[in-house]
């Protein structure tokens, strides 16, 4: 199955049924009067968050969706049947944006949550409605109104408490395998991870959090290098970023420079996301001789001038992983208590996420423009290219 995290669709609500023009005609009942019934309302279009979907791939193949229209009214004051509502299932974590107005219509973040995206047309009135003492035989009716038509962009962002950052082969996938039941692909070449992976980290009974592993970034990602920055938008909903860095890269490059590269790309993508709480995680410490380990790690911290929390781990052996996950769990609980006690803090968090959403949307669009410009400069045909349709196979594993 392809992983698709964005899709554009057209939704159209049903039209309202027209009112009926009719008069009662029965034996022995002369001049029976008007008996035209009203039409039925058109069906509306809803989006519903479902836990049975993990991707928006279905909406890549079927882009237009229309609800049923209402039936016309009939004689004997019979009202037309109401059109059935159309309910479209989407993955949990989907944001709905109106393409024409750029208005964010809503976020579907809970299973079963519904959002009306197109209002059905209202019914027309039959001639019975226009009967009065001075108009005994009205011939007026009204037509049903048209259903709402909308162009929508569906944006899927994974829901996680913690997000992992780092260059390719920094050990992010190995770390998420070490601390959770997730089984992302691990190999000794760059860009092994091509799609976001989620893992549930259980610290102890009734204490757990969700961690997200996104594809690695490289220098120039904001301009489309490597896999670009399109997956960074999945970190918008996270509360804490863990920045993993390989302390002993095989090519002898500087770990401190690797951290600066990612921080720079993050800043280009979203200043608000870059200002999130970020912890430095020095990975693969088992590759450094134990006698030199402390000095080597401290040299990296000193070169960066890092003031935040620092953890030393080996994702492969699990060394240092437990103290890190316990610290993350404490941090998440403290923030949750703070928001529960102070509504202003919760409102500030909502506003911050809204800003990140806007900046992420702008960042992804800027990367697309850069890719299109590069293809045009190279003389490549852009007609059939879809920025969001990468040929990536995803195997979903039940934990």
CSV table of C-alpha atoms in Angstrom, one decimal:
chain,number,residue,atom,x,y,z
A,1,UNK,CA,0.0,0.0,0.0
A,2,UNK,CA,1.3,3.5,-0.8
A,3,UNK,CA,1.7,6.0,1.9
A,4,UNK,CA,-0.1,9.2,0.9
A,5,UNK,CA,-0.3,12.0,3.5
A,6,UNK,CA,-2.0,14.6,1.3
A,7,UNK,CA,-4.9,14.5,-1.2
A,8,UNK,CA,-7.1,17.0,-3.0
A,9,UNK,CA,-10.8,16.1,-3.4
A,10,UNK,CA,-14.0,17.6,-4.6
A,11,UNK,CA,-17.1,17.2,-2.4
A,12,UNK,CA,-20.6,18.1,-3.5
A,13,UNK,CA,-23.7,18.0,-1.3
A,14,UNK,CA,-27.0,16.9,-2.7
A,15,UNK,CA,-29.5,19.4,-4.2
A,16,UNK,CA,-32.8,20.0,-2.4
A,17,UNK,CA,-35.9,18.6,-4.1
A,18,UNK,CA,-38.3,21.0,-5.8
A,19,UNK,CA,-41.8,21.7,-4.4
A,20,UNK,CA,-44.8,20.1,-6.2
A,21,UNK,CA,-47.6,21.9,-8.0
A,22,UNK,CA,-50.7,19.8,-7.5
A,23,UNK,CA,-54.4,20.1,-6.8
A,24,UNK,CA,-56.6,17.5,-5.2
A,25,UNK,CA,-58.7,15.7,-7.8
A,26,UNK,CA,-61.2,13.1,-6.4
A,27,UNK,CA,-64.7,12.1,-7.2
A,28,UNK,CA,-67.3,14.0,-5.3
A,29,UNK,CA,-64.6,16.5,-4.1
A,30,UNK,CA,-64.9,19.4,-6.5
A,31,UNK,CA,-62.2,22.1,-6.1
A,32,UNK,CA,-60.2,20.1,-3.6
A,33,UNK,CA,-57.6,22.7,-3.3
A,34,UNK,CA,-53.8,22.6,-3.5
A,35,UNK,CA,-52.0,19.5,-2.2
A,36,UNK,CA,-48.5,19.8,-3.6
A,37,UNK,CA,-45.9,18.6,-1.1
A,38,UNK,CA,-42.4,20.0,-0.2
A,39,UNK,CA,-39.3,18.5,-1.7
A,40,UNK,CA,-36.7,16.7,0.4
A,41,UNK,CA,-33.5,18.2,1.7
A,42,UNK,CA,-30.3,17.2,0.0
A,43,UNK,CA,-27.7,15.1,1.7
A,44,UNK,CA,-24.7,16.7,3.3
A,45,UNK,CA,-21.0,15.5,3.1
A,46,UNK,CA,-19.2,14.6,6.3
A,47,UNK,CA,-15.6,13.5,7.1
A,48,UNK,CA,-15.2,11.0,9.9
A,49,UNK,CA,-12.0,10.0,11.7
A,50,UNK,CA,-11.5,6.3,11.5
A,51,UNK,CA,-9.0,4.0,13.1
A,52,UNK,CA,-9.2,1.6,10.2
A,53,UNK,CA,-7.3,3.9,7.9
A,54,UNK,CA,-3.6,4.8,8.0
A,55,UNK,CA,-3.2,6.7,4.7
A,56,UNK,CA,-5.1,8.9,2.3
A,57,UNK,CA,-4.2,6.7,-0.7
A,58,UNK,CA,-7.9,5.9,-1.5
A,59,UNK,CA,-8.6,9.6,-2.3
A,60,UNK,CA,-5.7,9.7,-4.8
A,61,UNK,CA,-7.8,7.4,-7.1
A,62,UNK,CA,-11.3,8.8,-6.5
A,63,UNK,CA,-11.3,12.5,-6.1
A,64,UNK,CA,-15.0,13.5,-6.6
A,65,UNK,CA,-17.6,12.6,-4.0
A,66,UNK,CA,-21.3,13.6,-4.2
A,67,UNK,CA,-24.1,13.1,-1.7
A,68,UNK,CA,-27.6,12.1,-2.7
A,69,UNK,CA,-30.1,14.8,-3.7
A,70,UNK,CA,-33.5,15.2,-2.2
A,71,UNK,CA,-36.6,14.0,-4.1
A,72,UNK,CA,-39.2,16.3,-5.5
A,73,UNK,CA,-42.4,16.6,-3.6
A,74,UNK,CA,-45.6,15.0,-4.9
A,75,UNK,CA,-49.4,15.3,-4.7
A,76,UNK,CA,-51.5,14.5,-1.7
A,77,UNK,CA,-49.1,16.6,0.4
A,78,UNK,CA,-46.4,14.0,0.1
A,79,UNK,CA,-42.9,15.3,1.0
A,80,UNK,CA,-40.0,14.2,-1.1
A,81,UNK,CA,-37.5,11.8,0.5
A,82,UNK,CA,-34.4,13.4,2.0
A,83,UNK,CA,-31.1,12.6,0.4
A,84,UNK,CA,-28.8,10.4,2.4
A,85,UNK,CA,-25.7,12.0,3.9
A,86,UNK,CA,-22.3,10.9,2.6
A,87,UNK,CA,-19.8,10.0,5.3
A,88,UNK,CA,-16.2,9.8,4.1
A,89,UNK,CA,-13.7,8.0,6.4
A,90,UNK,CA,-10.3,9.6,6.9
A,91,UNK,CA,-7.3,8.7,9.1
A,92,UNK,CA,-7.1,10.1,12.6
A,93,UNK,CA,-4.9,13.2,12.4
A,94,UNK,CA,-6.4,14.6,9.2
A,95,UNK,CA,-6.6,18.4,8.7
A,96,UNK,CA,-9.2,19.7,6.3
A,97,UNK,CA,-8.4,22.9,4.3
A,98,UNK,CA,-10.6,24.7,1.8
A,99,UNK,CA,-8.4,25.0,-1.4
A,100,UNK,CA,-10.2,28.1,-2.7
A,101,UNK,CA,-10.3,30.2,0.5
A,102,UNK,CA,-7.3,28.5,2.4
A,103,UNK,CA,-9.5,28.3,5.4
A,104,UNK,CA,-8.8,25.4,7.8
A,105,UNK,CA,-12.2,23.8,8.3
A,106,UNK,CA,-11.1,21.5,11.2
A,107,UNK,CA,-8.9,18.8,12.6
A,108,UNK,CA,-10.1,15.3,13.1
A,109,UNK,CA,-8.0,14.1,16.0
A,110,UNK,CA,-10.4,11.6,17.8
A,111,UNK,CA,-11.8,8.3,16.5
A,112,UNK,CA,-15.5,8.9,15.5
A,113,UNK,CA,-15.1,12.7,15.3
A,114,UNK,CA,-17.2,14.1,12.4
A,115,UNK,CA,-16.9,17.3,10.4
A,116,UNK,CA,-19.5,18.7,8.0
A,117,UNK,CA,-17.7,19.9,4.9
A,118,UNK,CA,-20.6,20.5,2.5
A,119,UNK,CA,-24.1,21.5,3.4
A,120,UNK,CA,-26.9,19.8,1.6
A,121,UNK,CA,-29.4,22.0,-0.3
A,122,UNK,CA,-32.7,22.9,1.4
A,123,UNK,CA,-36.0,21.7,0.1
A,124,UNK,CA,-38.4,23.6,-2.1
A,125,UNK,CA,-42.0,24.4,-1.1
A,126,UNK,CA,-45.1,22.9,-2.6
A,127,UNK,CA,-48.0,25.0,-3.6
A,128,UNK,CA,-49.9,24.0,-0.4
A,129,UNK,CA,-47.5,26.3,1.5
A,130,UNK,CA,-48.8,29.3,-0.5
A,131,UNK,CA,-52.5,28.8,0.3
A,132,UNK,CA,-54.2,31.7,2.0
A,133,UNK,CA,-57.7,33.2,2.4
A,134,UNK,CA,-57.2,35.3,-0.6
A,135,UNK,CA,-55.3,32.8,-2.7
A,136,UNK,CA,-57.3,29.6,-2.6
A,137,UNK,CA,-55.6,28.0,-5.7
A,138,UNK,CA,-52.0,29.0,-5.6
A,139,UNK,CA,-49.7,28.0,-8.5
A,140,UNK,CA,-46.5,29.1,-6.8
A,141,UNK,CA,-43.8,26.7,-5.8
A,142,UNK,CA,-40.2,27.1,-4.9
A,143,UNK,CA,-37.2,25.2,-6.1
A,144,UNK,CA,-34.8,23.4,-3.9
A,145,UNK,CA,-31.4,25.1,-3.4
A,146,UNK,CA,-28.2,23.6,-4.7
A,147,UNK,CA,-25.9,21.7,-2.5
A,148,UNK,CA,-22.6,23.1,-1.5
A,149,UNK,CA,-19.6,22.4,-3.7
A,150,UNK,CA,-16.1,22.5,-2.2
A,151,UNK,CA,-12.5,21.8,-3.2
A,152,UNK,CA,-10.7,20.3,-0.2
A,153,UNK,CA,-7.2,19.4,0.7
A,154,UNK,CA,-6.8,16.6,3.2
A,155,UNK,CA,-3.5,16.8,5.1
A,156,UNK,CA,-2.5,13.8,7.3
A,157,UNK,CA,-0.2,14.4,10.2
A,158,UNK,CA,0.7,11.6,12.5
A,159,UNK,CA,-0.3,12.0,16.1
A,160,UNK,CA,2.7,11.5,18.5
A,161,UNK,CA,4.0,13.0,21.7
A,162,UNK,CA,7.6,12.8,20.7
A,163,UNK,CA,9.3,13.3,17.3
A,164,UNK,CA,12.8,12.1,16.2
A,165,UNK,CA,15.1,14.3,14.2
A,166,UNK,CA,18.4,13.5,12.6
A,167,UNK,CA,20.5,12.9,9.5
A,168,UNK,CA,20.0,9.6,7.6
A,169,UNK,CA,21.6,6.7,9.5
A,170,UNK,CA,21.6,8.6,12.8
A,171,UNK,CA,19.9,5.6,14.4
A,172,UNK,CA,16.4,6.9,14.7
A,173,UNK,CA,14.7,3.7,13.4
A,174,UNK,CA,17.0,1.5,15.6
A,175,UNK,CA,16.0,3.6,18.6
A,176,UNK,CA,12.3,3.3,18.0
A,177,UNK,CA,12.7,-0.4,17.6
A,178,UNK,CA,14.6,-0.5,20.8
A,179,UNK,CA,12.1,1.3,23.0
A,180,UNK,CA,8.8,0.2,21.4
A,181,UNK,CA,7.1,-2.6,19.5
A,182,UNK,CA,7.4,-0.8,16.1
A,183,UNK,CA,9.5,-2.6,13.5
A,184,UNK,CA,10.7,0.0,10.9
A,185,UNK,CA,13.2,-1.1,8.4
A,186,UNK,CA,16.8,-0.8,9.5
A,187,UNK,CA,19.8,-1.0,7.1
A,188,UNK,CA,23.3,0.4,6.7
A,189,UNK,CA,22.5,2.9,3.9
A,190,UNK,CA,21.0,6.3,3.9
A,191,UNK,CA,17.2,7.0,3.6
A,192,UNK,CA,16.2,3.6,4.8
A,193,UNK,CA,13.1,5.2,6.3
A,194,UNK,CA,10.9,6.6,3.6
A,195,UNK,CA,7.7,7.1,5.5
A,196,UNK,CA,6.9,8.1,9.2
A,197,UNK,CA,6.8,5.3,11.7
A,198,UNK,CA,4.9,5.3,15.0
A,199,UNK,CA,5.8,3.4,18.1
A,200,UNK,CA,4.2,3.2,21.6
A,201,UNK,CA,6.7,3.4,24.4
A,202,UNK,CA,5.5,1.8,27.6
A,203,UNK,CA,7.5,3.1,30.5
A,204,UNK,CA,5.6,1.3,33.2
A,205,UNK,CA,2.0,0.3,34.0
A,206,UNK,CA,-0.5,3.0,32.7
A,207,UNK,CA,2.4,5.2,31.6
A,208,UNK,CA,3.2,5.3,27.9
A,209,UNK,CA,3.7,7.8,25.1
A,210,UNK,CA,3.8,7.7,21.3
A,211,UNK,CA,7.0,8.4,19.4
A,212,UNK,CA,7.3,9.3,15.7
A,213,UNK,CA,10.3,8.5,13.4
A,214,UNK,CA,10.4,10.5,10.2
A,215,UNK,CA,12.7,10.2,7.2
A,216,UNK,CA,16.2,11.7,7.7
A,217,UNK,CA,17.1,15.2,6.5
A,218,UNK,CA,20.2,16.4,4.7
A,219,UNK,CA,21.6,19.8,4.0
A,220,UNK,CA,19.5,21.6,1.5
A,221,UNK,CA,16.4,19.7,2.3
A,222,UNK,CA,14.3,22.9,2.4
A,223,UNK,CA,15.2,23.4,-1.3
A,224,UNK,CA,14.2,19.8,-2.2
A,225,UNK,CA,17.5,17.9,-1.6
A,226,UNK,CA,17.1,14.3,-0.6
A,227,UNK,CA,13.5,13.6,0.4
A,228,UNK,CA,13.0,17.3,1.1
A,229,UNK,CA,11.2,18.5,4.2
A,230,UNK,CA,7.6,17.4,3.4
A,231,UNK,CA,7.7,14.9,6.3
A,232,UNK,CA,8.6,17.5,8.8
A,233,UNK,CA,5.0,18.6,9.0
A,234,UNK,CA,4.3,15.3,10.9
A,235,UNK,CA,6.3,16.8,13.8
A,236,UNK,CA,3.9,19.7,14.1
A,237,UNK,CA,1.6,17.8,16.5
A,238,UNK,CA,4.4,16.5,18.7
A,239,UNK,CA,5.3,18.1,22.1
A,240,UNK,CA,9.0,17.3,22.3
A,241,UNK,CA,11.8,16.7,19.8
A,242,UNK,CA,14.6,14.3,20.3
A,243,UNK,CA,17.6,15.2,18.1
A,244,UNK,CA,19.7,12.0,17.5
A,245,UNK,CA,23.2,12.4,16.3
A,246,UNK,CA,25.8,9.7,15.5
A,247,UNK,CA,28.8,10.4,17.7
A,248,UNK,CA,31.1,8.2,15.6
A,249,UNK,CA,30.1,8.6,11.9
A,250,UNK,CA,31.8,6.2,9.5
A,251,UNK,CA,32.9,9.0,7.2
A,252,UNK,CA,34.7,10.9,10.0
A,253,UNK,CA,32.4,13.9,9.7
A,254,UNK,CA,31.7,16.2,12.6
A,255,UNK,CA,28.7,15.3,14.8
A,256,UNK,CA,28.4,18.9,15.9
A,257,UNK,CA,28.1,20.0,12.2
A,258,UNK,CA,25.4,17.3,11.7
A,259,UNK,CA,23.3,18.9,14.5
A,260,UNK,CA,23.7,22.3,13.0
A,261,UNK,CA,22.7,21.1,9.6
A,262,UNK,CA,19.4,19.7,10.9
A,263,UNK,CA,18.8,22.8,13.1
A,264,UNK,CA,19.2,25.0,10.1
A,265,UNK,CA,16.8,23.1,7.9
A,266,UNK,CA,14.3,23.0,10.8
A,267,UNK,CA,14.6,26.8,11.1
A,268,UNK,CA,14.0,27.3,7.4
A,269,UNK,CA,10.9,25.1,7.5
A,270,UNK,CA,9.2,26.5,10.6
A,271,UNK,CA,10.6,29.0,13.2
A,272,UNK,CA,7.9,27.9,15.6
A,273,UNK,CA,8.7,24.2,15.3
A,274,UNK,CA,12.4,25.0,15.7
A,275,UNK,CA,11.6,26.8,19.0
A,276,UNK,CA,10.0,23.6,20.4
A,277,UNK,CA,11.7,21.9,23.3
A,278,UNK,CA,14.5,19.8,21.8
A,279,UNK,CA,16.8,17.4,23.6
A,280,UNK,CA,20.2,16.3,22.3
A,281,UNK,CA,20.6,12.5,22.1
A,282,UNK,CA,24.2,11.3,21.4
A,283,UNK,CA,23.7,7.9,19.8
A,284,UNK,CA,26.1,5.0,19.1
A,285,UNK,CA,28.3,5.8,22.1
A,286,UNK,CA,29.3,2.1,22.1
A,287,UNK,CA,31.4,2.9,19.0
A,288,UNK,CA,33.7,5.0,21.1
A,289,UNK,CA,36.2,3.4,23.5
A,290,UNK,CA,34.9,3.6,27.0
A,291,UNK,CA,38.0,5.5,28.3
A,292,UNK,CA,37.4,8.3,25.7
A,293,UNK,CA,33.6,8.3,25.7
A,294,UNK,CA,32.9,11.0,28.2
A,295,UNK,CA,35.5,13.4,26.8
A,296,UNK,CA,34.3,12.7,23.2
A,297,UNK,CA,30.7,13.4,24.0
A,298,UNK,CA,31.5,16.5,26.1
A,299,UNK,CA,33.5,17.9,23.2
A,300,UNK,CA,30.5,17.7,21.0
A,301,UNK,CA,28.3,19.5,23.5
A,302,UNK,CA,31.0,22.2,24.0
A,303,UNK,CA,31.3,22.8,20.3
A,304,UNK,CA,27.6,23.2,20.0
A,305,UNK,CA,27.3,25.4,23.1
A,306,UNK,CA,24.3,23.2,23.9
A,307,UNK,CA,22.3,24.4,27.0
A,308,UNK,CA,19.4,21.9,27.0
A,309,UNK,CA,19.2,18.3,28.2
A,310,UNK,CA,21.8,15.8,26.8
A,311,UNK,CA,21.5,12.0,26.8
A,312,UNK,CA,24.1,9.4,25.8
A,313,UNK,CA,22.7,6.2,24.4
A,314,UNK,CA,23.3,3.2,22.2
A,315,UNK,CA,20.1,2.5,20.4
A,316,UNK,CA,21.5,-0.9,19.2
A,317,UNK,CA,22.4,-2.2,22.7
A,318,UNK,CA,19.7,-0.3,24.6
A,319,UNK,CA,22.3,1.4,26.8
A,320,UNK,CA,20.9,4.7,28.2
A,321,UNK,CA,17.5,4.2,26.5
A,322,UNK,CA,15.5,3.6,29.7
A,323,UNK,CA,16.6,6.7,31.6
A,324,UNK,CA,15.8,8.7,28.4
A,325,UNK,CA,12.3,7.3,28.1
A,326,UNK,CA,11.6,7.8,31.8
A,327,UNK,CA,12.7,11.5,31.5
A,328,UNK,CA,10.5,12.0,28.5
A,329,UNK,CA,7.5,10.5,30.3
A,330,UNK,CA,8.1,12.8,33.3
A,331,UNK,CA,8.3,15.8,31.0
A,332,UNK,CA,5.1,14.9,29.2
A,333,UNK,CA,3.2,14.4,32.5
A,334,UNK,CA,4.5,17.7,33.9
A,335,UNK,CA,3.3,19.6,30.7
A,336,UNK,CA,-0.1,17.9,30.9
A,337,UNK,CA,-0.5,18.9,34.5
A,338,UNK,CA,0.5,22.5,33.7
A,339,UNK,CA,-2.0,22.8,31.0
A,340,UNK,CA,-4.8,21.3,33.1
A,341,UNK,CA,-4.1,23.8,36.0
A,342,UNK,CA,-3.6,26.9,33.8
A,343,UNK,CA,-6.0,27.3,30.8
A,344,UNK,CA,-3.9,30.1,29.4
A,345,UNK,CA,-1.0,27.7,28.9
A,346,UNK,CA,-3.3,25.4,27.0
A,347,UNK,CA,-4.5,28.2,24.8
A,348,UNK,CA,-0.9,29.2,24.1
A,349,UNK,CA,-0.2,25.7,23.0
A,350,UNK,CA,-3.2,25.7,20.7
A,351,UNK,CA,-2.1,29.0,19.2
A,352,UNK,CA,1.5,27.6,18.8
A,353,UNK,CA,0.2,24.6,16.9
A,354,UNK,CA,-1.9,26.8,14.7
A,355,UNK,CA,1.2,28.8,13.8
A,356,UNK,CA,3.2,25.7,13.1
A,357,UNK,CA,0.5,24.4,10.9
A,358,UNK,CA,0.5,27.6,8.8
A,359,UNK,CA,4.3,27.6,8.6
A,360,UNK,CA,4.5,23.9,7.7
A,361,UNK,CA,1.9,24.4,5.0
A,362,UNK,CA,4.0,27.3,3.6
A,363,UNK,CA,7.2,25.3,3.9
A,364,UNK,CA,5.9,22.3,2.0
A,365,UNK,CA,4.5,24.6,-0.8
A,366,UNK,CA,7.8,26.3,-1.1
A,367,UNK,CA,9.6,23.0,-1.5
A,368,UNK,CA,7.2,22.0,-4.2
A,369,UNK,CA,7.8,25.2,-6.1
A,370,UNK,CA,11.6,24.6,-5.8
A,371,UNK,CA,11.1,21.0,-7.2
A,372,UNK,CA,9.0,22.2,-10.1
A,373,UNK,CA,11.5,24.9,-10.9
A,374,UNK,CA,14.3,22.4,-10.9
A,375,UNK,CA,12.3,20.1,-13.2
A,376,UNK,CA,11.5,22.9,-15.6
A,377,UNK,CA,15.1,24.0,-15.7
A,378,UNK,CA,16.1,20.4,-16.6
A,379,UNK,CA,13.4,20.3,-19.3
A,380,UNK,CA,11.5,17.5,-17.6
A,381,UNK,CA,7.8,17.0,-18.3
A,382,UNK,CA,5.8,18.0,-15.3
A,383,UNK,CA,2.3,17.1,-16.5
A,384,UNK,CA,2.0,13.7,-14.9
A,385,UNK,CA,4.2,14.4,-11.8
A,386,UNK,CA,2.5,14.2,-8.4
A,387,UNK,CA,4.5,15.6,-5.5
A,388,UNK,CA,2.6,13.4,-3.1
A,389,UNK,CA,2.5,10.1,-5.0
A,390,UNK,CA,5.8,8.5,-4.2
A,391,UNK,CA,6.1,4.8,-5.1
A,392,UNK,CA,6.7,3.7,-1.5
A,393,UNK,CA,5.5,0.4,-0.2
A,394,UNK,CA,4.4,0.3,3.4
A,395,UNK,CA,3.9,-2.8,5.5
A,396,UNK,CA,1.7,-2.2,8.6
A,397,UNK,CA,2.7,-4.4,11.5
A,398,UNK,CA,0.3,-5.1,14.3
A,399,UNK,CA,2.1,-4.6,17.6
